[in-house]
Tab-separated table of C-alpha atoms in Angstrom:
chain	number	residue	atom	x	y	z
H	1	UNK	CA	0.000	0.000	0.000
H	2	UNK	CA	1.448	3.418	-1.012
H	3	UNK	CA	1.788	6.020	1.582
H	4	UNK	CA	0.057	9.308	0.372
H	5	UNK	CA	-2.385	10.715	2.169
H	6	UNK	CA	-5.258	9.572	-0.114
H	7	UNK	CA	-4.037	5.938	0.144
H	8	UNK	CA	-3.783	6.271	3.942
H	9	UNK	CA	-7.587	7.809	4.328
H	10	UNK	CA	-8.404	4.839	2.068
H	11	UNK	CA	-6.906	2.673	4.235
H	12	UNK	CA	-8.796	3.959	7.891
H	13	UNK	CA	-12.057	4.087	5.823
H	14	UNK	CA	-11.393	0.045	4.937
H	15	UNK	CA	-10.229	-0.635	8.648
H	16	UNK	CA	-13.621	0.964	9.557
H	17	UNK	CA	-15.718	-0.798	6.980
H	18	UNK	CA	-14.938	-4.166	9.147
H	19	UNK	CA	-17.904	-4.711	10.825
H	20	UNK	CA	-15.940	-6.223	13.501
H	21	UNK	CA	-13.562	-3.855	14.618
H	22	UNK	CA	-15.652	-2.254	17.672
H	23	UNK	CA	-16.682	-6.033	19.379
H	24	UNK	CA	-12.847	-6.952	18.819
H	25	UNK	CA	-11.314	-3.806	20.868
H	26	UNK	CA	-14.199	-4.361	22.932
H	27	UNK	CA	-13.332	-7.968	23.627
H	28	UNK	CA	-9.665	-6.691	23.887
H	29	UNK	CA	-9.989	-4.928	26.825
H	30	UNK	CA	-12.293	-6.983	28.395
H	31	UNK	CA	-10.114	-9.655	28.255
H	32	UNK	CA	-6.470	-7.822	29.112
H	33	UNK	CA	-8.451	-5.304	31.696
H	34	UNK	CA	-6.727	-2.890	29.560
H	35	UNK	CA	-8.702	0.734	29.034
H	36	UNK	CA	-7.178	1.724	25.728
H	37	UNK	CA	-7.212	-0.318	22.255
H	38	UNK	CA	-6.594	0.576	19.027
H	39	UNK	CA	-5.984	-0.264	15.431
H	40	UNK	CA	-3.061	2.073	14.227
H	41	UNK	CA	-2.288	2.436	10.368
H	42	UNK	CA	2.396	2.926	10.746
H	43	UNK	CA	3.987	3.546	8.325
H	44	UNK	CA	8.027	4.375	7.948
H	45	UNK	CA	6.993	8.365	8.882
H	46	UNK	CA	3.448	8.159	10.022
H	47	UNK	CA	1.215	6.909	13.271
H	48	UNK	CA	-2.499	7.143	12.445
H	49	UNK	CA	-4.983	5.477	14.902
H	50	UNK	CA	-8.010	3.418	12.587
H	51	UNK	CA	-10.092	2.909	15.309
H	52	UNK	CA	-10.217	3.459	19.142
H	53	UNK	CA	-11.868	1.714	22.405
H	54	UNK	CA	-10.763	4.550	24.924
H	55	UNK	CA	-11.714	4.292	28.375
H	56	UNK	CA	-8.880	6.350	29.931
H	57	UNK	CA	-9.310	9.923	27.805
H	58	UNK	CA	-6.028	9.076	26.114
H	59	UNK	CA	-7.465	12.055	23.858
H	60	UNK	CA	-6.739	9.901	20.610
H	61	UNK	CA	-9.293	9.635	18.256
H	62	UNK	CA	-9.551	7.478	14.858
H	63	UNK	CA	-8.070	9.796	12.483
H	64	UNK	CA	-5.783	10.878	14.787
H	65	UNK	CA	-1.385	10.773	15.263
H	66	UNK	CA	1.001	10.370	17.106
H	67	UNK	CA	4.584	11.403	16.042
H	68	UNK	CA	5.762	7.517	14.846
H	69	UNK	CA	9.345	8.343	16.623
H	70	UNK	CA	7.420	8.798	19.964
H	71	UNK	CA	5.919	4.759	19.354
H	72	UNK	CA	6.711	1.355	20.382
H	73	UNK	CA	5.133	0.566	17.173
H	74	UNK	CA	7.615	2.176	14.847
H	75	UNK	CA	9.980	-0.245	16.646
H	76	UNK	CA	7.364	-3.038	15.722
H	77	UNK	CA	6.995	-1.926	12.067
H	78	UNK	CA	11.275	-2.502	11.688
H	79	UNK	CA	10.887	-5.972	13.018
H	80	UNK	CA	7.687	-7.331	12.602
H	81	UNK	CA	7.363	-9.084	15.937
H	82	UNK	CA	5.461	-8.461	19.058
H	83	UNK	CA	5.690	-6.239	21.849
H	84	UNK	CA	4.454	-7.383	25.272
H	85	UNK	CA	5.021	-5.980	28.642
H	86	UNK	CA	3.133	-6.794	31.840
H	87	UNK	CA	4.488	-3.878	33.877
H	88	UNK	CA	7.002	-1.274	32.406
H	89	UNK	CA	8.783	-0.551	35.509
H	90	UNK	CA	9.378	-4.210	36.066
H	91	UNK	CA	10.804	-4.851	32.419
H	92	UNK	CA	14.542	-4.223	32.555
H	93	UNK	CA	14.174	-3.610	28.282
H	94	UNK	CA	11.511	-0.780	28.592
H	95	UNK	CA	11.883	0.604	32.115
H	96	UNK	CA	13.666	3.559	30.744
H	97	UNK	CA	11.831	3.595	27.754
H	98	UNK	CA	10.936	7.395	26.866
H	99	UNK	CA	7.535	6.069	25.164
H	100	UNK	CA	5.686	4.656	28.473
H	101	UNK	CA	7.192	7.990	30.088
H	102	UNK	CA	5.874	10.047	27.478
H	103	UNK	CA	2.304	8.540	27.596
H	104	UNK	CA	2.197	7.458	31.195
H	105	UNK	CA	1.535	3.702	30.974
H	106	UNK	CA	2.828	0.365	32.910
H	107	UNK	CA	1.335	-2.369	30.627
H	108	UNK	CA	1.498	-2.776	26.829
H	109	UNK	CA	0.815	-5.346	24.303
H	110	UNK	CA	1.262	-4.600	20.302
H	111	UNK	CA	0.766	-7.396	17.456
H	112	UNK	CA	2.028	-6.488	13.692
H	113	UNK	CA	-0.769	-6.425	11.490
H	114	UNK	CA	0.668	-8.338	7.871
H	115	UNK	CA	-0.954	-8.273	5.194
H	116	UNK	CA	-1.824	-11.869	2.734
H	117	UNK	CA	1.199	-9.352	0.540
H	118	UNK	CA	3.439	-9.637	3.052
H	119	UNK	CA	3.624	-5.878	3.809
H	120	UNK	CA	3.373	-4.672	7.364
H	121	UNK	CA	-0.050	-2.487	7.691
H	122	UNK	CA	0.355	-1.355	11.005
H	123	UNK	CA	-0.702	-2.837	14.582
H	124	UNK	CA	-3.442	-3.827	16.936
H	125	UNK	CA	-2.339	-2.262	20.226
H	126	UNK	CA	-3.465	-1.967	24.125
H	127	UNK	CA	-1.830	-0.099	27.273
H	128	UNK	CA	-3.386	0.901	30.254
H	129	UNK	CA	-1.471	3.328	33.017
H	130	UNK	CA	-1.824	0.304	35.578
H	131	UNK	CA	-0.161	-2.859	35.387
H	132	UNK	CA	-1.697	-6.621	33.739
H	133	UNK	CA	-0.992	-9.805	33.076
H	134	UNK	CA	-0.535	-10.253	29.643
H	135	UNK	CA	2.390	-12.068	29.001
H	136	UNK	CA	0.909	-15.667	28.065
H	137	UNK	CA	-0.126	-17.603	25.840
H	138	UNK	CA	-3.612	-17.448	25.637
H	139	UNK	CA	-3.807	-13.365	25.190
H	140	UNK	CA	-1.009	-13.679	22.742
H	141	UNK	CA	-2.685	-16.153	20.802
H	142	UNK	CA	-5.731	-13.864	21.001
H	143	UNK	CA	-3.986	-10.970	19.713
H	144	UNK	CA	-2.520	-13.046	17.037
H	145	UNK	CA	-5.817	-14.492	15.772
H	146	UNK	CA	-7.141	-11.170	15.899
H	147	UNK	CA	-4.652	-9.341	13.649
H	148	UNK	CA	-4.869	-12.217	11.296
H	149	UNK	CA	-8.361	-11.453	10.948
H	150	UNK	CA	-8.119	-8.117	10.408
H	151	UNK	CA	-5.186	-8.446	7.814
H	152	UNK	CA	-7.649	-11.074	5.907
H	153	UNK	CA	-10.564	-9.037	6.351
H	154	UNK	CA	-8.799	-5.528	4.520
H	155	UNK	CA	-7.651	-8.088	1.844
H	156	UNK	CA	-11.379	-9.514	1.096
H	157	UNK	CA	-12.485	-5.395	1.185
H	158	UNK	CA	-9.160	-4.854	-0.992
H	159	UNK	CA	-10.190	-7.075	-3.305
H	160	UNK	CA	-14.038	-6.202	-3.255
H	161	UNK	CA	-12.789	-2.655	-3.790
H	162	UNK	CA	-10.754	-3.653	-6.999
H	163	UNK	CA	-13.233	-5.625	-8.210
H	164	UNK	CA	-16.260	-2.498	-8.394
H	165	UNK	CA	-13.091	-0.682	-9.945
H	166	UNK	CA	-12.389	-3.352	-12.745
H	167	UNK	CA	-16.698	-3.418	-13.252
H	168	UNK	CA	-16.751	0.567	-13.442
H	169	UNK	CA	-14.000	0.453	-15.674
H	170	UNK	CA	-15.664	-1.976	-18.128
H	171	UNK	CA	-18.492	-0.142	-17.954
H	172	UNK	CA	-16.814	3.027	-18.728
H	173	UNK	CA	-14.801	1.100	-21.434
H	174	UNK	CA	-18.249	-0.514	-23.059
H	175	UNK	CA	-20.308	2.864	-22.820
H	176	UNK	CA	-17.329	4.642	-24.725
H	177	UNK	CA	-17.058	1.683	-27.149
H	178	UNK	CA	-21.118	2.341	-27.749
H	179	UNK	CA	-20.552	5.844	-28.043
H	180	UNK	CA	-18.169	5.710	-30.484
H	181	UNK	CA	-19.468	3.298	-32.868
H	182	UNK	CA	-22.872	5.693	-32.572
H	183	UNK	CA	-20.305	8.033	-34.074
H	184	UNK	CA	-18.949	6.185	-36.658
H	185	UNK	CA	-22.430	5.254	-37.953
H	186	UNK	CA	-23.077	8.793	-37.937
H	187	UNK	CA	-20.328	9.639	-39.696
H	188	UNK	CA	-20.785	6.829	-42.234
H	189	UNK	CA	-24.484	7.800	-43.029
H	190	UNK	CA	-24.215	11.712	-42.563
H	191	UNK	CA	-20.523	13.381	-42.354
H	192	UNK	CA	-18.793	11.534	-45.542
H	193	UNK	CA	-21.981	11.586	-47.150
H	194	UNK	CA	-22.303	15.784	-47.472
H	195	UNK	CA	-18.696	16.010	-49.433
H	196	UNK	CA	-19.776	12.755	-51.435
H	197	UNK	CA	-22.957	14.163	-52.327
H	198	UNK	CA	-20.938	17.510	-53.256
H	199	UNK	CA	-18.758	15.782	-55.558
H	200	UNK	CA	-21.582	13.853	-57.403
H	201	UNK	CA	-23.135	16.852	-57.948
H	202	UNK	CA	-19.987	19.198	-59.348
H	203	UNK	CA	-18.955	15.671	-61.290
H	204	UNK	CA	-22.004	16.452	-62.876
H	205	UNK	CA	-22.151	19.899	-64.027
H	206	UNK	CA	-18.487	19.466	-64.806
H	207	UNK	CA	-19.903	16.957	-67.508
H	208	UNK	CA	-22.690	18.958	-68.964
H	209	UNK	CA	-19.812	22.530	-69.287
H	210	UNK	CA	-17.734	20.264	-71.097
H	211	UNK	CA	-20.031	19.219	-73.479
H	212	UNK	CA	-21.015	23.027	-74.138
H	213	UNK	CA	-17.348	23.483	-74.517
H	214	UNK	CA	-16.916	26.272	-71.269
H	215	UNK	CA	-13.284	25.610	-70.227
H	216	UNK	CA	-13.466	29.026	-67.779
H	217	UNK	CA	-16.260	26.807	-65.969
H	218	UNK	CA	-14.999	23.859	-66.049
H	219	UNK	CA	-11.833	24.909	-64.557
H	220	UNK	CA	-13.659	25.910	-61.489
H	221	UNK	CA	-15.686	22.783	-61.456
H	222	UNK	CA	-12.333	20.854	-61.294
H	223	UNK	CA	-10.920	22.935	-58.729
H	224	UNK	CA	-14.260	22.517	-56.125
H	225	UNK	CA	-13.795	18.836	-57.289
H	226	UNK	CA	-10.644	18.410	-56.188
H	227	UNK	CA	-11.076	20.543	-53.032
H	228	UNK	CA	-13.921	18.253	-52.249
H	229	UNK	CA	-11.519	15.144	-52.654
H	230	UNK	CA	-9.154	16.374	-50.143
H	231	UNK	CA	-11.538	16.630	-47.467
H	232	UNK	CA	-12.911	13.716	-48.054
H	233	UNK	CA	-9.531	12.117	-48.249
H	234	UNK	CA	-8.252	13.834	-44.946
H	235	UNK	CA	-12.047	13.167	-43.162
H	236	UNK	CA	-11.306	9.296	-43.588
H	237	UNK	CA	-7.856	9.615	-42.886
H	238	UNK	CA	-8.468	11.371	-39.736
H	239	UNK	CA	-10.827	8.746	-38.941
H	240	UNK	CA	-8.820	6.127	-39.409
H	241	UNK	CA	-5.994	7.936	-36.904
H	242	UNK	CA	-8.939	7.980	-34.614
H	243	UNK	CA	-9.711	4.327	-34.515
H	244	UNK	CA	-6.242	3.017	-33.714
H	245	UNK	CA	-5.867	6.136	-30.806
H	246	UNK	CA	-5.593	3.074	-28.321
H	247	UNK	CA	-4.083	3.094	-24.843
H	248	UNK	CA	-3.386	-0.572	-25.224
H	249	UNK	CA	-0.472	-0.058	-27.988
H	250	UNK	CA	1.414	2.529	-25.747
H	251	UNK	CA	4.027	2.416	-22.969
H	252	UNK	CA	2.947	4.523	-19.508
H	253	UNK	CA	5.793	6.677	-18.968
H	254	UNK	CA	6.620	9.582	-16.377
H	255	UNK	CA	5.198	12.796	-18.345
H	256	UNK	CA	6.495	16.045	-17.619
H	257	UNK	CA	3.760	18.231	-18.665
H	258	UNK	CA	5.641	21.568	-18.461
H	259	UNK	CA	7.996	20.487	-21.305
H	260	UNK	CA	4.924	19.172	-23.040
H	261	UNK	CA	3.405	22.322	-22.815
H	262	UNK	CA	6.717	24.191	-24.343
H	263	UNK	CA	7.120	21.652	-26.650
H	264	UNK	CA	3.485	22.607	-27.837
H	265	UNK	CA	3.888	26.556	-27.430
H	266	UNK	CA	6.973	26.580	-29.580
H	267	UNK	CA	5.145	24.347	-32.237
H	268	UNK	CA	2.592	27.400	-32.397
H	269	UNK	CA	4.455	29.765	-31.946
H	270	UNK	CA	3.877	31.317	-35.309
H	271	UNK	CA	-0.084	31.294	-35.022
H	272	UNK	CA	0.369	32.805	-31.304
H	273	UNK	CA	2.012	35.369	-32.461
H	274	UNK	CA	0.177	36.550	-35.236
H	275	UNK	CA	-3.058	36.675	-32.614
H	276	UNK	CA	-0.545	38.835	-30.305
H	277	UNK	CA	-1.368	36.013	-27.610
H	278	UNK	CA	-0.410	36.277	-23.668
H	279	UNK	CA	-0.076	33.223	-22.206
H	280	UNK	CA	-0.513	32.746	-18.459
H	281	UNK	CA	0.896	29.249	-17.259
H	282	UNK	CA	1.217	27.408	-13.997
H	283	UNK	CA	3.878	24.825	-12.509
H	284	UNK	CA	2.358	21.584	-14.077
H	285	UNK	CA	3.089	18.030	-12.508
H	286	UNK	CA	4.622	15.229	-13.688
H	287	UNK	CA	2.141	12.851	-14.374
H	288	UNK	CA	1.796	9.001	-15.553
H	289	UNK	CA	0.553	8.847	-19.475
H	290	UNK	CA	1.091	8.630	-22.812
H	291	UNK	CA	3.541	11.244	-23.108
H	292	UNK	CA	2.478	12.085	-27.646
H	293	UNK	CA	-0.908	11.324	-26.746
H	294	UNK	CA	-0.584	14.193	-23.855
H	295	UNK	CA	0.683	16.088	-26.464
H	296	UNK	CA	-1.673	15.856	-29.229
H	297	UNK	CA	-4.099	16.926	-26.580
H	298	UNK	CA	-2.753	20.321	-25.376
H	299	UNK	CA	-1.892	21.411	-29.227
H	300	UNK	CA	-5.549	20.636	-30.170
H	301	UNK	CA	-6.903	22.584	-27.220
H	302	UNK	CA	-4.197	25.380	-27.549
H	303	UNK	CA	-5.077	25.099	-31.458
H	304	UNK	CA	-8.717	25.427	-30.783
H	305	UNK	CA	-7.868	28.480	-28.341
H	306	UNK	CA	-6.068	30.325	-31.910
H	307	UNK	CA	-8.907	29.538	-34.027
H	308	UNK	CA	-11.451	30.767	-31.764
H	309	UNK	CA	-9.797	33.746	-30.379
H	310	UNK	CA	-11.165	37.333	-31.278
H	311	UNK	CA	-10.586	39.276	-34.396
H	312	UNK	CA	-9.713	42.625	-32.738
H	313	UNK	CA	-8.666	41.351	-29.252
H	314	UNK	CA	-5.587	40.038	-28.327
H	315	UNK	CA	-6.054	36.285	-27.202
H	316	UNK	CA	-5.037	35.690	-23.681
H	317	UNK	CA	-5.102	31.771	-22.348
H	318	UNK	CA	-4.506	30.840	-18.722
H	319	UNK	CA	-3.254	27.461	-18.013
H	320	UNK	CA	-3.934	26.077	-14.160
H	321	UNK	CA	-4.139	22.958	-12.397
H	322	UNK	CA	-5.141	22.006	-8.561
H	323	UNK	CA	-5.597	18.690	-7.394
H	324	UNK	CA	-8.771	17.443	-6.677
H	325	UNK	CA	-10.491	14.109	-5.271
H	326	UNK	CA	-12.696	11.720	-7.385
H	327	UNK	CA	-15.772	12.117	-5.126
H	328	UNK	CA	-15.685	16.351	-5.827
H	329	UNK	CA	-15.661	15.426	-9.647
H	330	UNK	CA	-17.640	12.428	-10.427
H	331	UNK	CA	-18.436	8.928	-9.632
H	332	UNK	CA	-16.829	7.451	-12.832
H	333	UNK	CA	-13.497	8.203	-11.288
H	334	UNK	CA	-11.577	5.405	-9.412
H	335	UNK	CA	-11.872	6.695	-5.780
H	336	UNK	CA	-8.535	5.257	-4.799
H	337	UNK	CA	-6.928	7.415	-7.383
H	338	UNK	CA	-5.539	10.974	-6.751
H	339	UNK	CA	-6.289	13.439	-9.441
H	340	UNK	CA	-5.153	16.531	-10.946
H	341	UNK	CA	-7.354	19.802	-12.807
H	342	UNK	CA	-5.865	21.347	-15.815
H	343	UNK	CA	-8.125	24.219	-16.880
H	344	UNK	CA	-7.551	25.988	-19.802
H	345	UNK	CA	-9.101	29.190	-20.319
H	346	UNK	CA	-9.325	31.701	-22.877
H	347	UNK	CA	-10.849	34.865	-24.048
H	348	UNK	CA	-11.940	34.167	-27.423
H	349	UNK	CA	-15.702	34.340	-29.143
H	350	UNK	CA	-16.989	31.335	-26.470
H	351	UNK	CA	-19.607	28.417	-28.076
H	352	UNK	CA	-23.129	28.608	-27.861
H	353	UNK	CA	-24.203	26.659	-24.674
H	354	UNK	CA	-26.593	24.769	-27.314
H	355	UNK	CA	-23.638	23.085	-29.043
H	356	UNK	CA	-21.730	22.032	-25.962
H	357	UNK	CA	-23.345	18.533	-26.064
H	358	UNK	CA	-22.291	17.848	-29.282
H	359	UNK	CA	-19.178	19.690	-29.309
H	360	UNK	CA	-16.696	16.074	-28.810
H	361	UNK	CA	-18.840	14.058	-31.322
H	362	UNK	CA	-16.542	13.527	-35.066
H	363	UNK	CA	-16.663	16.049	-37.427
H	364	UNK	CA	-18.753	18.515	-35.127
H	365	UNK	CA	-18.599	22.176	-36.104
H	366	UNK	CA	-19.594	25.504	-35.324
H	367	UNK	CA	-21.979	27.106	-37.551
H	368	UNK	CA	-20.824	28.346	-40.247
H	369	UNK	CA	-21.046	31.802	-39.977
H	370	UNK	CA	-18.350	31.503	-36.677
H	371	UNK	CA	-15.264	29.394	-37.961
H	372	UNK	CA	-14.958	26.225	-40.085
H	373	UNK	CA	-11.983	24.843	-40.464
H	374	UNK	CA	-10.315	21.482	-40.421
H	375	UNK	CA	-12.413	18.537	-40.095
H	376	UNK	CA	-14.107	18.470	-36.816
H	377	UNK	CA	-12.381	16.325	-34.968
H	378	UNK	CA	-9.853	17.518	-32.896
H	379	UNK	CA	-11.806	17.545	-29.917
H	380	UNK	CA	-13.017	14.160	-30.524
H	381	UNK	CA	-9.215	13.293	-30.596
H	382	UNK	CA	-9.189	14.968	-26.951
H	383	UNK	CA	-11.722	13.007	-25.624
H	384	UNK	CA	-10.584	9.565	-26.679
H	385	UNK	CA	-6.993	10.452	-25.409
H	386	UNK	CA	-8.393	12.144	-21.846
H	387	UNK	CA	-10.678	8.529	-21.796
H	388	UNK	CA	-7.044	6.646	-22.573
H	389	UNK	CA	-6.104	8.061	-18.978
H	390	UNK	CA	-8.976	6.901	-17.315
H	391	UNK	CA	-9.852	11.165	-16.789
H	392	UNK	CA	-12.791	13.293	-18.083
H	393	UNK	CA	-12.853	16.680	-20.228
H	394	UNK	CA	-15.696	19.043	-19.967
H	395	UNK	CA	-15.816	22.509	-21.399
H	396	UNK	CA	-17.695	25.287	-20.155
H	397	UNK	CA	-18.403	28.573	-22.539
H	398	UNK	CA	-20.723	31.491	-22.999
H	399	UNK	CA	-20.872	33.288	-26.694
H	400	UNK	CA	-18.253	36.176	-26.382
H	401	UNK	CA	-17.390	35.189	-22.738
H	402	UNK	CA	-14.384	32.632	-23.888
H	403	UNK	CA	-14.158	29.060	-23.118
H	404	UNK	CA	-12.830	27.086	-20.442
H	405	UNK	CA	-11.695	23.135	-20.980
H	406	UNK	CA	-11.217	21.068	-17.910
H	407	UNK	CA	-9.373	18.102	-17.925
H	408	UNK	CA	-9.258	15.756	-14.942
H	409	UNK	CA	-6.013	13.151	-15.103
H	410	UNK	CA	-5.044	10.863	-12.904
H	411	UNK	CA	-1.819	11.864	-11.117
């Protein structure tokens, strides 16, 4: 288990989602005639109590640390064995022990919790300030049993966990899959059919000016022809890109988005200039991805912030990220997962809020009297690339307010 503070609050809420928990400190300290128990998560820097019986206002409460150099149980983490003492003062190994000083108590008893992995998890602990008996066998073998049923019990939740995970993911993975074939039988039956249709009909009229002999016309005819073919030629070529955009055929590597990002500026750096752009741009993270996929994504939105932008008003986009939790964002992300928030925003003419559902489908435009150009599916590229990292894109706009793309990654 990793040791971030997302994994860690994971790990309390599984320790907590053990029915069992409260009856077994409860049995603990009915059984030792100890007043304090407790289920600590220790890690090599860390002392976070899971869950607490406390009868003796220790003060701790599940959530809450201790400084892990101050603990037996950082001792217990190196070795992975027991701790046991009936009476401190009477223990010639922990009489002068600063911890029992420091937190006032004469008996202590501490089992490793080990996970089915093998990794230590933390312990399943009792102390009281006054002296008992538990150096023997039958509390030991207690405190055994019990932290090999709590160790079996956060694999079985583990596992449950990963399993909803792999079951969301197909989902995800199967509703994308529909989605996109709904867009390639779109595009089949509508998109490639308009410049198809175009060319039958200029193929045509280029016959009947050629029969009346009017070169001047036919000329133009040709030209619209060929224009015609080269859209069509790029829309299926595009589309064929598209289809084999696949996460599966690509090695995860450590992505440094900054140098991404400059990578992309410098690549438009004529078309920046020439919209006398200001560029405002945080400290991006390193992130785990597809390091030309990543890329292809910020020059499509950065292209799409150019070809947008204002006539008369110098374009101004603002890059910024925060991290943010899956539960804030949506319950399609993994929950176990930390995430990051790029937004880009800029100040260009903005999208009518009425073609913001449509706006990531192939070959979706504007109408024409804002901007066509290209094909239509750069942002379509986006989404299949942002879905490739498990994230989410959304885009908020109002018509001559800008537009503002956020992109959730995993991080």
């Amino acid at each position: 288990m990793k040791d971030s503070n997302t994994d860690l609050a994971g790990d309390i809420r599984r320790v907590n989602k053990i029915d069992i928990v409260p009856t077994l400190l409860d049995v603990v300290c009915q059984t030792t005639g100890m007043r304090f128990a407790a289920i600590a998560r220790v890690t090599q820097d860390r002392w976070i109590a899971c869950s607490v019986r406390d009868e003796i206002q220790l003060g701790i409460l599940p959530g809450g640390e201790l400084k892990i150099e101050t603990t037996i149980c950082n001792e217990i983490r190196d070795s992975h064995q027991p701790v046991v003492i009936d009476h401190v003062q009477e223990n010639e190994q922990f009489c002068n022990h600063p911890t029992p000083i420091m937190y006032g108590f004469q008996s202590y008893i501490s089992f490793p919790i080990i996970l089915k992995s093998g990794e230590f998890f933390g312990t399943l602990c009792a102390l009281d300030p006054k002296p008992a008996k538990v150096e023997n066998a039958t509390i030991k073998g207690m405190f055994m049993a019990f932290a090999d049923l709590i160790s079996f019990h956060l694999q079985q939740i583990e596992l449950l966990e990963q399993s909803d995970q792999a079951v969301k993911n197909l989902s995800r993975q199967l509703t994308n899959t529909i989605d996109e074939n709904r867009q390639y039988r779109h595009a089949s039956n509508h998109s490639i059919q308009e410049p198809l249709r175009k060319l039958r009909i200029f193929s045509e009229l280029l016959v009947d000016v050629v029969r009346k002999n009017d070169v001047g016309q036919a000329e133009q005819l040709a030209l619209k022809i060929n224009a015609g073919a080269e859209r069509l030629s790029l829309m299926i070529k595009n589309l064929s890109d598209f289809s084999i955009l696949d996460a599966k055929d690509t090695t995860v590597e450590l992505a440094d988005l900054n140098a991404i990002l400059a990578s992309v500026c410098t690549q438009l750096s004529p078309q920046l200039k020439a919209r006398n752009a200001t560029l405002h741009l945080d400290v991006l993270p390193s992130i785990k991805g597809f390091p030309f996929q990543l890329e292809h994504l910020f020059y499509q939105l950065l292209s799409n912030a150019i070809k947008f932008a204002k006539k008369e008003v110098p374009l101004v986009i603002s890059i910024s990220y925060r991290p943010v939790t899956a539960s804030e964002i949506s319950d399609q992300l993994s929950a176990g997962n930390r995430y990051i928030e790029i937004q880009i925003a800029d100040n260009g003419i903005g999208i009518d809020k009425s073609q913001l559902e449509k706006i990531f489908d192939m070959f979706a435009q504007l109408p024409h009297n804002k901007v066509r150009e290209g094909t239509g599916l750069g942002l379509t590229y986006c989404r299949k690339i942002i879905r490739n990292h498990f994230g989410l894109i959304t885009i908020q706009s109002e018509v001559d307010q800008g537009t503002t793309v956020s992109v959730i990654l995993p991080f």
